[in-house]
Coordinates of C-alpha atoms and ligand atoms in Angstrom, one line a residue:
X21 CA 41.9 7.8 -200.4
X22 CA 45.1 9.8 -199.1
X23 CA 45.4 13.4 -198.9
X24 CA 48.7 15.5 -198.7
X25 CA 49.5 18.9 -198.2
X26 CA 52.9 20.9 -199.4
X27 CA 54.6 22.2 -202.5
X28 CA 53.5 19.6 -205.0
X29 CA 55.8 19.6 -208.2
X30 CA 53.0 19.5 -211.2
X31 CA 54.0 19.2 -214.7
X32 CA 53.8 22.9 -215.2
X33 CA 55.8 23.6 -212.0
X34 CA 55.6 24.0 -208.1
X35 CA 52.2 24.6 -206.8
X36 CA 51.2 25.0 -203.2
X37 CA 48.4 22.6 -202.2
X38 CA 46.9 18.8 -201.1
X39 CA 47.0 16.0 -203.4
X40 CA 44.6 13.2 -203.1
X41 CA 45.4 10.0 -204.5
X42 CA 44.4 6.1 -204.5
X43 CA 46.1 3.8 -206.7
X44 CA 46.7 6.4 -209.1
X45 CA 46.3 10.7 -208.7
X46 CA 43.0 11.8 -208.4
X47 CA 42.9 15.3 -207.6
X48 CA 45.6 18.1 -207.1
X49 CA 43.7 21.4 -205.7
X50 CA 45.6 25.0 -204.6
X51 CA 45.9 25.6 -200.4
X52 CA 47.6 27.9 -198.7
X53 CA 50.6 26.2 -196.7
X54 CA 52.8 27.0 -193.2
X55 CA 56.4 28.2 -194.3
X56 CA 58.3 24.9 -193.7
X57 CA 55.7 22.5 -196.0
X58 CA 56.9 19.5 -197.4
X59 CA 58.0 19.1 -201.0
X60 CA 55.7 17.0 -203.0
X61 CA 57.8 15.3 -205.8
X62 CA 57.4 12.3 -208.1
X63 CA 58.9 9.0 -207.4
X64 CA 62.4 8.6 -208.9
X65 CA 63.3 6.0 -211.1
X66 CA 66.5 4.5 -211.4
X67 CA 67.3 2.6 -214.4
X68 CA 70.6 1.7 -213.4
X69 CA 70.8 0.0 -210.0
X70 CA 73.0 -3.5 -209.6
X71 CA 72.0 -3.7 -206.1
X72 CA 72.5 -2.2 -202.3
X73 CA 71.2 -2.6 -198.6
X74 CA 73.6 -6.0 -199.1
X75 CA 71.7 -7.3 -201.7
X76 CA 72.2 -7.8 -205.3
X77 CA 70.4 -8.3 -209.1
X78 CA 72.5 -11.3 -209.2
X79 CA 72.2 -12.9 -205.8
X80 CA 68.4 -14.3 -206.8
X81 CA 64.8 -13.4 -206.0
X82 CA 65.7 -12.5 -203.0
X83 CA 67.9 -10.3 -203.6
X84 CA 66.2 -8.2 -206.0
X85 CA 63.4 -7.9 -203.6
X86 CA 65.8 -7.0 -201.3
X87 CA 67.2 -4.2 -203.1
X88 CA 64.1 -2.9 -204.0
X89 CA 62.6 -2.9 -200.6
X90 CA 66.3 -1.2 -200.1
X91 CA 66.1 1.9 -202.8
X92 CA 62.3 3.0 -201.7
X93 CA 63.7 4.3 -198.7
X94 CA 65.5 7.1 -200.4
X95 CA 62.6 7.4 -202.7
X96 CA 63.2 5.3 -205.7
X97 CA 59.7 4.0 -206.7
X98 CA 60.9 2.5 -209.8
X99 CA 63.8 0.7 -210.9
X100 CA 65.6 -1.5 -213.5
X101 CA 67.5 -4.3 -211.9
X102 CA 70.9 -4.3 -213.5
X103 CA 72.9 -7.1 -214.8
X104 CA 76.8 -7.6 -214.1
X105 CA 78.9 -9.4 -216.9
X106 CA 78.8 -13.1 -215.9
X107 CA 78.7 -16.7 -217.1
X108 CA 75.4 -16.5 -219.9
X109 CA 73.7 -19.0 -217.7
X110 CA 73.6 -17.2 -214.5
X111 CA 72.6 -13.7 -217.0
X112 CA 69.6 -16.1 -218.2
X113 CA 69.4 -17.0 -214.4
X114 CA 68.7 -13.3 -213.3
X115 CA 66.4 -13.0 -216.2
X116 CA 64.1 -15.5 -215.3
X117 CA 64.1 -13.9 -211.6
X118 CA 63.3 -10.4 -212.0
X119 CA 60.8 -11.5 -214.0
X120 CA 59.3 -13.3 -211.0
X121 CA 60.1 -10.2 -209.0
X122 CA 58.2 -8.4 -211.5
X123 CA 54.8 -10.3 -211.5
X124 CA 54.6 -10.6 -207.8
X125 CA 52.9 -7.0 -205.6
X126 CA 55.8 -5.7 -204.2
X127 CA 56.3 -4.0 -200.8
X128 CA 59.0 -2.1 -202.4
X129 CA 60.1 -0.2 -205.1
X130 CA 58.6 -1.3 -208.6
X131 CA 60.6 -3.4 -210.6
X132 CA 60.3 -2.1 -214.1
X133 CA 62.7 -4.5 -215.6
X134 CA 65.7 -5.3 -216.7
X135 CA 68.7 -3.5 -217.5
X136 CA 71.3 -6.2 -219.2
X137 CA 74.9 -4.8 -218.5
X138 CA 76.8 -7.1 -220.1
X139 CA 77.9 -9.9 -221.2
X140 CA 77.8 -7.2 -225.0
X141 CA 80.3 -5.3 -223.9
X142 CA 84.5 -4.7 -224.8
X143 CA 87.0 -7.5 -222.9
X144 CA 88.7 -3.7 -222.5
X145 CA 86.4 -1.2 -221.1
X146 CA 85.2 -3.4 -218.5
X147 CA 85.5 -1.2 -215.7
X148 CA 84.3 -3.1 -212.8
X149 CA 82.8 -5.7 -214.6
X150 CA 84.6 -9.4 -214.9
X151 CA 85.1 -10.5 -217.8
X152 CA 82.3 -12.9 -219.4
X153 CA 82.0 -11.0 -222.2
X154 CA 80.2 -13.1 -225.1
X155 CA 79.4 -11.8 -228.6
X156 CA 75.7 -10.5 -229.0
X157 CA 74.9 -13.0 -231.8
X158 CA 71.1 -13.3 -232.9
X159 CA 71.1 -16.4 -231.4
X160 CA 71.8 -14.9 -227.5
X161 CA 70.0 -11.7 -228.6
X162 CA 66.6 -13.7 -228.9
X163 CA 67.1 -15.8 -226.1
X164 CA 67.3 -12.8 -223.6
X165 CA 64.4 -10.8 -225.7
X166 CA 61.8 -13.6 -225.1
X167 CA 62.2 -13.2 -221.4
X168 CA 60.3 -9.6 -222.2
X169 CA 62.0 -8.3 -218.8
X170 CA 64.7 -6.2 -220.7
X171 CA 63.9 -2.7 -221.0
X172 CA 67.8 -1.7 -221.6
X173 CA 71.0 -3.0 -222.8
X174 CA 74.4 -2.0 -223.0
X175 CA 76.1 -2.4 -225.9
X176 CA 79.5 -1.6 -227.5
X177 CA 79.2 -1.5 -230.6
X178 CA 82.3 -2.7 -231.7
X179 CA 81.6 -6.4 -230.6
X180 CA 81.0 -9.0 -233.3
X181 CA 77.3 -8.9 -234.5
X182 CA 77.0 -5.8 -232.5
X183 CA 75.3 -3.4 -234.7
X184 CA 72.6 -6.2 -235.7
X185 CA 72.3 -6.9 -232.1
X186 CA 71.5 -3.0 -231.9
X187 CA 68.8 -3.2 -234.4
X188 CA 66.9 -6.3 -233.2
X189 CA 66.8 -4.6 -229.3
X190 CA 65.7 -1.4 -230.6
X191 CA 62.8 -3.0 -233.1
X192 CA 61.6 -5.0 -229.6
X193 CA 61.3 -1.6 -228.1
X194 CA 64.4 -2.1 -225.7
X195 CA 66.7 1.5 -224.7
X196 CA 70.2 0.6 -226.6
X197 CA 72.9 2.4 -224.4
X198 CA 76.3 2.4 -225.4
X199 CA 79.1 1.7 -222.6
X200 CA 81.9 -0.2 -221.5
X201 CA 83.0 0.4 -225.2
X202 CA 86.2 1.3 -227.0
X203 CA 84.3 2.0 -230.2
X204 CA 85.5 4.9 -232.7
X205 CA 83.1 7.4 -233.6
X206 CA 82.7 5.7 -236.8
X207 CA 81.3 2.9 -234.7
X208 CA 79.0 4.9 -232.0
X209 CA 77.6 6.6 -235.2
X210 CA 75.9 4.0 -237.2
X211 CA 75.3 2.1 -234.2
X212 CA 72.9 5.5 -233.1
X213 CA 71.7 5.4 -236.9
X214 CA 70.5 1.7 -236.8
X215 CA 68.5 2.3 -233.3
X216 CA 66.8 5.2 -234.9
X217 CA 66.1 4.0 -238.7
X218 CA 63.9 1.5 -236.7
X219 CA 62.5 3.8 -234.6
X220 CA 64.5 3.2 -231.4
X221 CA 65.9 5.1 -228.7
X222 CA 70.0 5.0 -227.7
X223 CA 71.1 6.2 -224.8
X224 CA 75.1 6.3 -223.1
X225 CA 75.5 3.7 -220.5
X226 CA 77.0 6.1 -217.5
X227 CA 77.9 9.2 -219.9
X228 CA 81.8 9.8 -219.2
X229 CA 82.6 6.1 -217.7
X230 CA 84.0 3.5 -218.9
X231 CA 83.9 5.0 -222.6
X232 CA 86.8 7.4 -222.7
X233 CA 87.3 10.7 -223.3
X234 CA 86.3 13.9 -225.4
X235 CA 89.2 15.6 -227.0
X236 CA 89.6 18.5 -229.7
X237 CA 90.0 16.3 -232.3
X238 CA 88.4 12.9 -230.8
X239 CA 85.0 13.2 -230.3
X240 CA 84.9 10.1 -228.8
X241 CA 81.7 8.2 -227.5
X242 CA 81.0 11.3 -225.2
X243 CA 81.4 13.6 -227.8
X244 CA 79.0 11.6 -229.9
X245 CA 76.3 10.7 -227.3
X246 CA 76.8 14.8 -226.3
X247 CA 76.4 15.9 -230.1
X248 CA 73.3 13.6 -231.3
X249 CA 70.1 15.5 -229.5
X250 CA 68.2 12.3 -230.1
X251 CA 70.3 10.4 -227.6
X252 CA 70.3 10.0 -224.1
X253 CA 72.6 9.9 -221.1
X254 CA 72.8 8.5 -217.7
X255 CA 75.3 10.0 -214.9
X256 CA 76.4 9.2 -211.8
X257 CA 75.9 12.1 -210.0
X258 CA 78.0 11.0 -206.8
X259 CA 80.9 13.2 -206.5
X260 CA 83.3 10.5 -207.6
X261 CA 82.4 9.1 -211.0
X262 CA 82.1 12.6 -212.6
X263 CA 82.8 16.0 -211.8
X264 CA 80.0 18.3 -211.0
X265 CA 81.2 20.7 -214.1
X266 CA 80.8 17.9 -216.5
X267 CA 77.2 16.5 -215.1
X268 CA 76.7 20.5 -216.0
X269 CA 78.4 20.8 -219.0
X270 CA 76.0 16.7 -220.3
X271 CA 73.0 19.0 -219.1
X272 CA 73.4 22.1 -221.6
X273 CA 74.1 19.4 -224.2
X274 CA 71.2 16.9 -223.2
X275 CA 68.7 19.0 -221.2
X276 CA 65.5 16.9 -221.5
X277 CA 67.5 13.7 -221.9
X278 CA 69.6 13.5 -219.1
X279 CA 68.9 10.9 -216.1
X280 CA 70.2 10.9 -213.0
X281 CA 71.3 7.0 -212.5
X282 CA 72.9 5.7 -208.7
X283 CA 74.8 2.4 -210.6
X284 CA 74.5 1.0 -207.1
X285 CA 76.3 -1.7 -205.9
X286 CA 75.4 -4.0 -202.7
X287 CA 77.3 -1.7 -200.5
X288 CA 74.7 0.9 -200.7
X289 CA 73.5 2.1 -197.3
X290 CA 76.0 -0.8 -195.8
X291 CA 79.0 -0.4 -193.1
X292 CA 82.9 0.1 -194.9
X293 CA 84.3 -3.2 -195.5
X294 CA 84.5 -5.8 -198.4
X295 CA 81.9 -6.9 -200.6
X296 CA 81.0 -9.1 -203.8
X297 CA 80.5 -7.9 -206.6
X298 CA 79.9 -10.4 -209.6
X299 CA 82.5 -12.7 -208.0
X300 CA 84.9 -9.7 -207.5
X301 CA 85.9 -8.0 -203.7
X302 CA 85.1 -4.4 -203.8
X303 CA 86.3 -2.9 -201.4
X304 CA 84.0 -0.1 -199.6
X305 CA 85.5 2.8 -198.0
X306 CA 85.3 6.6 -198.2
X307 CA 82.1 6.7 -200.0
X308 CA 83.5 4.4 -203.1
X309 CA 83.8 1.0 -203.4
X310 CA 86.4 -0.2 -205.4
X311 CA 88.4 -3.4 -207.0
X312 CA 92.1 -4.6 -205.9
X313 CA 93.0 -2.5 -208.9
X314 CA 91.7 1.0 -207.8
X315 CA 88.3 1.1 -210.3
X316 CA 85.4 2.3 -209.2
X317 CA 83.3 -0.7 -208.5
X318 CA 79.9 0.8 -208.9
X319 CA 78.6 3.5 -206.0
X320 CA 77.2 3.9 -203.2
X321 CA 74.7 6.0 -203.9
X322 CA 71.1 6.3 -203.8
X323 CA 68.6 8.5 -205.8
X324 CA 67.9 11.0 -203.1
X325 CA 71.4 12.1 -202.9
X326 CA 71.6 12.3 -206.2
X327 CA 69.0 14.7 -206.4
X328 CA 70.6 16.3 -203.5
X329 CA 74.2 16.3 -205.5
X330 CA 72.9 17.7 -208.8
X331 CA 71.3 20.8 -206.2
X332 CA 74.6 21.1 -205.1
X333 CA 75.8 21.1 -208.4
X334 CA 74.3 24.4 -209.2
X335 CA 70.3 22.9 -210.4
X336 CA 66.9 24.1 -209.7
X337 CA 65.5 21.6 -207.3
X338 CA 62.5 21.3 -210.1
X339 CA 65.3 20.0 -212.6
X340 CA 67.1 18.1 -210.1
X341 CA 63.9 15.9 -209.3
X342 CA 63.1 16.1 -213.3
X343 CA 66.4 14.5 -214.0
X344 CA 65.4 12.0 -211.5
X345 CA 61.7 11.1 -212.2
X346 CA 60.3 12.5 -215.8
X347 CA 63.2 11.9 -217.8
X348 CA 63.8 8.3 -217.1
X349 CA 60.0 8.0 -217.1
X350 CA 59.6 9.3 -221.0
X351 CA 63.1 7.3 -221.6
X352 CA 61.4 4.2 -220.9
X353 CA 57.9 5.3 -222.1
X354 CA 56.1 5.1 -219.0
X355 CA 53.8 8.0 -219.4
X356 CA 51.7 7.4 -216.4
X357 CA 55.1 7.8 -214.2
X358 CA 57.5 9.8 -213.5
X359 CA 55.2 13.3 -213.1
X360 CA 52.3 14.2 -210.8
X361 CA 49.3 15.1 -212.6
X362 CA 45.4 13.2 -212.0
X363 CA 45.7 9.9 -213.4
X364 CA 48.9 8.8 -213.6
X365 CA 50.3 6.0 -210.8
X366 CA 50.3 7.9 -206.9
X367 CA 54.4 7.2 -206.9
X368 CA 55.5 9.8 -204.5
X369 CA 58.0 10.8 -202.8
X370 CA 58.1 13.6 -199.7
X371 CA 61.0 15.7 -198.9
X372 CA 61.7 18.2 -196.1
X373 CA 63.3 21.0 -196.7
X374 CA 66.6 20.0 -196.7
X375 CA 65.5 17.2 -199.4
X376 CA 65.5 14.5 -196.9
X377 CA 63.0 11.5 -197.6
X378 CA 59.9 11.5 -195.5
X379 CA 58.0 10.0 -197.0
X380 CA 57.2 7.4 -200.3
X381 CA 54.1 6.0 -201.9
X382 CA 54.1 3.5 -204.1
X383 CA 50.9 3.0 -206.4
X384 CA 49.6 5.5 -203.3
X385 CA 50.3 2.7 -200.9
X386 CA 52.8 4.3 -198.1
X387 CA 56.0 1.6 -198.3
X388 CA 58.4 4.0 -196.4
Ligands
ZN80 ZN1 78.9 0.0 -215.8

């Protein structure tokens, strides 16, 4: 049993006092606490990371461990190993090793799952990714489903076979995101429709990137994923993919369903220079890391900084961890996650008072 004492985010809000946990939350009582306590917050889940700390989804078992063991540090407790667009053998490849990763304890953060970015997307909204792009056919789409790793996919809908493809992810419970998509609105509409006649759940694959832009007239897939309340959206809250105002204006539109996402390359928490990225040089300087061709090649970020951006982006520091931990926790359905409350996993993550990890537990087991 492990006690701690600070200002413990609850469900119902910020309550000074200790929190005893094993495996799981046992008991959160009130105390009285010195002026500088800790902040006690849930574990944030990221369910959009490729890699960082020089390792990748793609590189094997080792690097997903590696990335994991990477992200808990800055108190990601949780995460979805992300897919680049590649050749289909090594996407099967990368399949069958996070679900290795998966079954094994782990040191690090949790690996949820899967998130497949790419090979479904458009040849021209790749943004970063190369281009491997193959058509979501039933055929591919229940090859990757039996793996029961993938928890999301981005999709544009679009492709060939696209909207069925939409259809059979959502009726095997998988998050359908739309990105790295030229679709009209047409398009992003019944593509939403479909996921939720079968009772699924869309979401926009890094809301404002690689997807165009809102206009007057030309709703666009922002405008769509903004205007359906059903839907969800991941940002990248790190001061380069989107500006502050916009992360503000996705969260008047989105509130509940907004997630703070870090879309992390290798190059996270690494030296400037040149890395891989899905057989591409990124180029890593001045906090981005781009491709020859000036696109953002991922980020460099990690989820405490996020938290600490969307603070400085004008949040409450209760919504900023909420965008962080119980949003992506309810996105995926993992109700024993993402708050702290007795009974649900001891995933936690201490922060000084200038929101600096101190601290993380995973499954109340101190890994950081
Ligand atoms: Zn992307």
């Amino acid at each position: 049993m492990t006690s701690l004492q600070g200002r413990i985010l609850t469900p119902t809000g910020w309550q000074d006092g200790k929190i005893d946990f094993d495996a799981s939350i046992t008991k959160i009582n009130q105390a009285s606490l010195p002026q500088n306590a800790a902040y006690i917050v849930p574990g944030f889940i990221d369910v959009h990371v490729h890699g960082g700390g020089g390792f990748d989804t793609m590189d094997g078992i080792s690097g997903i461990r590696g990335m994991a063991d990477f992200h808990v540090k800055h108190g990601t407790t949780g995460l979805l190993a992300t897919t680049i667009t590649n050749p289909w053998n090594n996407v099967i490849t990368a399949l069958t090793n996070a679900k290795s990763v998966m079954l094994e304890p782990s040191r690090g953060a949790r690996v949820l799952g899967v998130h497949l970015e790419g090979p479904f997307v458009s040849p021209q909204r790749l943004g970063a990714q190369p281009n491997f792009v193959v058509d979501p056919t039933p055929e591919r789409v229940q090859e990757v489903l039996a793996f029961d790793v993938i928890r999301v996919v981005t999709i544009a809908p679009e492709q060939p076979h696209a909207l069925e493809a939409c259809e059979m992810f959502a009726r095997a419970g998988v998050r359908v995101s739309i990105g790295h998509s030229v679709a009209s609105i047409e398009q992003v509409q019944a593509a939403i429709e479909i996921v939720k006649s079968v009772g699924g759940f869309s979401s926009g694959t890094h809301l404002f990137n690689a997807m165009g832009g809102l206009e007057g007239r030309n709703p666009g897939i922002v405008g769509a994923i903004l205007a359906n309340p059903e839907v969800w959206a991941e940002v990248i809250l790190d001061g380069h993919h989107v500006h502050f105002l916009n992360f503000k204006a996705a969260y008047l539109a989105k509130v509940e369903r907004l997630m703070l996402i870090t879309d992390a390359m290798r190059a996270a928490g690494m030296p400037e220079g040149k890395y891989d990225l899905g057989g591409q040089m990124a180029h890593v300087r001045d906090g981005t890391a781009r491709l020859e061709n000036g696109s953002l090649a991922g980020s460099l970020l990690t989820m405490d900084r996020a938290v600490q951006n969307a603070v400085l982006a004008g949040m409450s520091l209760k919504t900023a961890i909420a965008l962080a931990s119980s949003h992506p926790a309810r996105y995926l359905g993992l109700s024993k996650k993402g708050s702290l409350k007795p009974g649900n996993d001891a995933d936690i993550v201490v922060l000084d008072d200038q929101l600096e990890v101190q601290a993380v537990f995973v499954d109340g087991i101190q890994v950081a």
